[in-house]
Amino acid sequence: MNDFGDAHLRMWTLHLTALLAAGAQDQLAWLGNREWDTGSVVEELELLCRVSEELTERGYFEPENQRHLQTLGRCLAEIDTARRAGLWNDALTTDPVWSDIRTHARQFLLTTLGDWHQPLPRHFPSHTGPH
């Protein structure tokens, strides 16, 4: 990939991770009336973890940053098919794995940017979008 594409993917990773790091109430407020399918969100986040590995190889993230995303990826892998059913809006407050994911996302942002408190991304169209 070219530098522009890699830089865009790095920003995409940081924006999604900022959303994951936010508190549940902030995440729900960000979602608003949109209802996202948990399975689609998990697939998107698993893609984020795979892409970040390649970005690390090309120097866009440090190996220490990548370790936090790998841990986050392992949490995602633990979400079985039954827990991927339903809406992410509900899972954010009922499935304890999302609390673990918040912790790992915060650690990633802390080591990458020096502070996990980041602005939430602007709303973006997504194939995970409205259910």
Backbone as numpy.savetxt, mean C-alpha at the origin, in Angstrom:
# Nx Ny Nz CAx CAy CAz Cx Cy Cz
13.06 -0.31 -17.71 12.21 0.85 -17.71 13.11 2.07 -17.71
12.61 3.19 -18.22 13.39 4.42 -18.25 13.28 5.15 -16.92
14.15 6.17 -16.75 14.17 6.90 -15.49 12.83 7.54 -15.16
12.14 8.09 -16.18 10.84 8.71 -15.94 9.85 7.67 -15.42
9.82 6.51 -16.04 8.91 5.45 -15.60 9.24 4.96 -14.21
10.52 4.81 -13.92 10.93 4.37 -12.58 10.57 5.42 -11.53
10.79 6.68 -11.86 10.45 7.75 -10.91 8.93 7.77 -10.66
8.16 7.56 -11.70 6.70 7.51 -11.55 6.29 6.32 -10.66
6.89 5.18 -10.87 6.58 4.00 -10.06 7.00 4.21 -8.61
8.11 4.90 -8.40 8.54 5.20 -7.03 7.48 6.09 -6.35
7.01 7.11 -7.05 5.99 7.99 -6.47 4.69 7.22 -6.21
4.31 6.35 -7.14 3.12 5.52 -6.97 3.27 4.68 -5.69
4.43 4.10 -5.49 4.69 3.30 -4.29 4.57 4.15 -3.04
5.16 5.34 -3.05 5.09 6.22 -1.89 3.66 6.67 -1.60
2.90 6.98 -2.64 1.50 7.42 -2.44 0.65 6.29 -1.86
0.76 5.11 -2.43 -0.04 4.00 -1.91 0.38 3.63 -0.50
1.66 3.70 -0.23 2.14 3.38 1.11 1.66 4.43 2.12
1.59 5.69 1.70 1.05 6.73 2.58 -0.40 6.42 2.93
-1.15 5.95 1.97 -2.54 5.57 2.24 -2.60 4.40 3.20
-1.72 3.41 3.01 -1.69 2.26 3.91 -1.27 2.63 5.32
-0.41 3.64 5.45 0.10 4.04 6.76 -0.90 4.86 7.56
-1.85 5.47 6.89 -2.83 6.32 7.57 -3.68 5.50 8.53
-4.21 6.16 9.53 -5.12 5.50 10.45 -6.38 5.04 9.73
-7.06 4.07 10.31 -8.25 3.50 9.68 -9.30 4.57 9.38
-9.52 5.47 10.32 -10.54 6.51 10.10 -10.15 7.44 8.95
-8.86 7.75 8.84 -8.40 8.57 7.73 -8.54 7.82 6.40
-8.26 6.53 6.43 -8.42 5.72 5.22 -9.87 5.69 4.77
-10.77 5.50 5.74 -12.19 5.46 5.41 -12.67 6.82 4.90
-12.18 7.89 5.50 -12.55 9.23 5.03 -12.03 9.44 3.61
-10.83 8.96 3.33 -10.26 9.09 1.99 -11.10 8.31 0.98
-11.55 7.13 1.36 -12.37 6.32 0.46 -13.71 7.00 0.17
-14.24 7.70 1.17 -15.53 8.36 0.98 -16.62 7.34 0.67
-17.37 7.59 -0.38 -18.46 6.70 -0.77 -18.02 5.55 -1.66
-16.75 5.58 -2.07 -16.27 4.49 -2.93 -16.16 3.21 -2.13
-16.53 2.14 -2.74 -16.43 0.82 -2.10 -15.48 -0.01 -2.93
-14.33 -0.34 -2.33 -13.32 -1.10 -3.05 -13.31 -2.54 -2.57
-13.20 -3.42 -3.52 -13.12 -4.85 -3.27 -11.78 -5.19 -2.62
-11.80 -5.87 -1.49 -10.57 -6.20 -0.75 -9.61 -7.01 -1.62
-10.11 -7.99 -2.34 -9.24 -8.82 -3.17 -8.49 -8.02 -4.20
-9.16 -7.07 -4.82 -8.51 -6.22 -5.82 -7.46 -5.31 -5.18
-7.77 -4.79 -4.00 -6.81 -3.95 -3.29 -5.57 -4.77 -2.94
-5.76 -5.98 -2.44 -4.62 -6.82 -2.08 -3.77 -7.12 -3.31
-4.41 -7.42 -4.44 -3.66 -7.69 -5.67 -2.84 -6.46 -6.09
-3.42 -5.29 -5.99 -2.72 -4.05 -6.33 -1.51 -3.85 -5.42
-1.70 -4.13 -4.13 -0.61 -3.96 -3.18 0.48 -5.01 -3.37
0.09 -6.21 -3.73 1.10 -7.24 -4.03 1.93 -6.82 -5.24
1.29 -6.21 -6.23 2.01 -5.67 -7.38 2.98 -4.58 -6.92
2.53 -3.71 -6.04 3.39 -2.67 -5.49 4.65 -3.29 -4.89
4.51 -4.36 -4.14 5.66 -5.00 -3.52 6.61 -5.59 -4.56
6.08 -6.19 -5.61 6.93 -6.74 -6.67 7.66 -5.64 -7.43
6.95 -4.58 -7.74 7.57 -3.46 -8.46 8.67 -2.83 -7.61
8.44 -2.72 -6.32 9.43 -2.09 -5.45 10.74 -2.88 -5.42
10.65 -4.20 -5.58 11.88 -5.00 -5.63 12.73 -4.59 -6.83
12.10 -4.41 -7.97 12.83 -3.98 -9.16 13.36 -2.56 -9.00
12.58 -1.69 -8.37 13.05 -0.33 -8.14 14.26 -0.30 -7.21
14.27 -1.19 -6.24 15.41 -1.29 -5.33 16.65 -1.74 -6.10
16.48 -2.71 -6.98 17.61 -3.19 -7.79 18.18 -2.07 -8.65
17.34 -1.12 -9.05 17.79 -0.02 -9.91 18.15 1.23 -9.10
18.15 1.12 -7.77 18.63 2.21 -6.93 17.60 3.25 -6.52
16.31 2.99 -6.75 15.28 3.96 -6.38 14.85 3.83 -4.93
15.14 2.71 -4.30 14.94 2.51 -2.87 16.18 1.83 -2.33
16.44 2.04 -1.06 17.54 1.38 -0.38 17.08 -0.02 0.05
18.03 -0.96 0.17 17.65 -2.32 0.61 16.89 -2.32 1.94
17.23 -1.44 2.87 16.51 -1.37 4.15 15.05 -1.01 3.92
14.79 -0.10 2.97 13.40 0.26 2.65 12.66 -0.96 2.11
13.32 -1.68 1.25 12.72 -2.85 0.61 12.36 -3.92 1.63
13.17 -4.07 2.65 12.87 -5.09 3.68 11.51 -4.83 4.34
11.19 -3.56 4.54 9.89 -3.24 5.14 8.74 -3.58 4.19
8.95 -3.34 2.91 7.92 -3.70 1.94 7.80 -5.21 1.79
8.90 -5.93 1.94 8.82 -7.39 1.89 8.00 -7.91 3.06
8.18 -7.33 4.23 7.40 -7.72 5.39 5.92 -7.40 5.16
5.66 -6.24 4.61 4.29 -5.87 4.26 3.71 -6.89 3.27
4.50 -7.29 2.29 4.07 -8.29 1.31 3.73 -9.62 1.95
4.51 -10.01 2.96 4.20 -11.26 3.67 2.86 -11.16 4.40
2.56 -9.99 4.96 1.25 -9.79 5.60 0.14 -9.93 4.58
0.33 -9.35 3.41 -0.67 -9.46 2.35 -0.89 -10.91 1.94
0.20 -11.66 1.86 0.11 -13.06 1.45 -0.69 -13.89 2.46
-0.74 -13.44 3.70 -1.48 -14.15 4.74 -2.99 -13.96 4.62
-3.41 -13.02 3.81 -4.85 -12.76 3.66 -5.42 -13.82 2.72
-6.14 -14.78 3.29 -6.66 -15.89 2.50 -7.87 -15.46 1.67
-8.32 -16.35 0.83 -9.40 -16.07 -0.10 -10.65 -15.57 0.61
-11.00 -16.19 1.71 -12.22 -15.78 2.44 -12.10 -14.35 2.94
-10.91 -13.96 3.40 -10.72 -12.60 3.92 -10.53 -11.59 2.80
-10.31 -12.06 1.57 -10.21 -11.14 0.43 -11.59 -10.82 -0.14
-12.59 -11.57 0.28 -13.96 -11.31 -0.17 -14.50 -10.10 0.59
-15.38 -9.40 -0.03 -15.99 -8.25 0.63 -15.29 -6.95 0.32
-15.70 -5.94 1.04 -15.21 -4.60 0.79 -14.03 -4.25 1.69
-13.06 -3.56 1.08 -11.89 -3.11 1.82 -12.32 -2.14 2.92
-13.33 -1.36 2.65 -13.85 -0.41 3.64 -14.15 -1.13 4.95
-14.74 -2.31 4.87 -15.07 -3.10 6.07 -13.84 -3.76 6.66
-13.00 -4.30 5.81 -11.81 -5.02 6.27 -10.86 -4.11 7.04
-10.80 -2.84 6.66 -9.89 -1.90 7.32 -10.11 -1.82 8.82
-11.33 -2.02 9.25 -11.63 -1.89 10.68 -11.92 -3.22 11.37
-12.06 -4.30 10.60 -12.41 -5.58 11.23 -11.31 -6.63 11.15
-10.43 -6.56 10.17 -9.38 -7.56 10.01 -8.08 -7.02 10.59
-7.56 -7.68 11.64 -6.36 -7.16 12.31 -5.11 -7.09 11.42
-5.10 -7.79 10.30 -3.92 -7.73 9.42 -3.70 -6.32 8.90
-4.77 -5.52 8.76 -4.61 -4.17 8.24 -3.91 -3.27 9.24
-4.02 -3.57 10.51 -3.25 -2.84 11.52 -1.76 -3.17 11.37
-1.45 -4.43 11.14 -0.05 -4.83 10.90 0.49 -4.18 9.64
-0.33 -4.12 8.61 0.08 -3.50 7.35 0.35 -2.01 7.57
-0.49 -1.35 8.37 -0.25 0.06 8.70 1.12 0.24 9.36
1.42 -0.64 10.29 2.70 -0.56 11.00 3.87 -0.70 10.03
3.82 -1.66 9.13 4.92 -1.87 8.18 5.00 -0.74 7.17
3.86 -0.21 6.75 3.86 0.93 5.83 4.47 2.14 6.52
4.16 2.34 7.78 4.74 3.46 8.52 6.24 3.32 8.65
6.70 2.11 8.93 8.13 1.89 9.06 8.85 2.14 7.73
8.23 1.70 6.63 8.79 1.94 5.31 8.93 3.45 5.06
7.88 4.20 5.32 7.92 5.65 5.09 8.91 6.33 6.02
9.01 5.86 7.25 9.95 6.43 8.20 11.39 6.25 7.72
11.72 5.05 7.26 13.09 4.81 6.80 13.35 5.43 5.43
12.30 5.59 4.62 12.47 6.12 3.27 12.46 7.65 3.26
11.51 8.24 3.99 11.32 9.69 3.93 11.62 10.41 5.24
11.86 9.65 6.31 12.17 10.26 7.59 10.95 10.55 8.46
9.76 10.35 7.92 8.52 10.59 8.67 7.41 9.80 8.00
6.63 9.08 8.78 5.55 8.30 8.16 4.31 9.16 7.91
4.21 10.29 8.56 3.06 11.18 8.34 3.23 11.85 6.99
2.52 11.36 6.01 2.59 11.90 4.66 1.18 12.27 4.22
1.07 13.25 3.34 -0.26 13.57 2.82 -0.85 12.37 2.09
-2.13 12.19 2.24 -2.78 11.12 1.50 -2.80 11.49 0.03
-2.72 10.49 -0.82 -2.71 10.80 -2.26 -4.04 11.41 -2.68
-3.95 12.18 -3.77 -5.20 12.64 -4.36 -5.94 11.40 -4.83
-7.23 11.50 -4.90 -7.99 10.35 -5.39 -7.54 10.06 -6.81
-7.35 8.79 -7.08 -6.90 8.39 -8.39 -7.79 7.27 -8.91
-7.99 7.25 -10.21 -8.78 6.15 -10.78 -8.01 4.86 -10.59
-8.70 3.83 -10.33 -8.05 2.54 -10.11 -8.96 1.43 -10.58
-8.34 0.36 -11.04 -9.15 -0.79 -11.43 -9.69 -1.50 -10.20
-9.23 -1.10 -9.00 -9.81 -1.64 -7.78 -11.09 -0.91 -7.45
-11.29 0.19 -8.14 -12.32 1.18 -7.85 -13.72 0.71 -7.65
-14.65 1.59 -7.78 -16.01 1.40 -7.27 -16.55 0.01 -7.52
-17.08 -0.53 -6.49 -17.63 -1.88 -6.51 -19.07 -1.82 -6.96
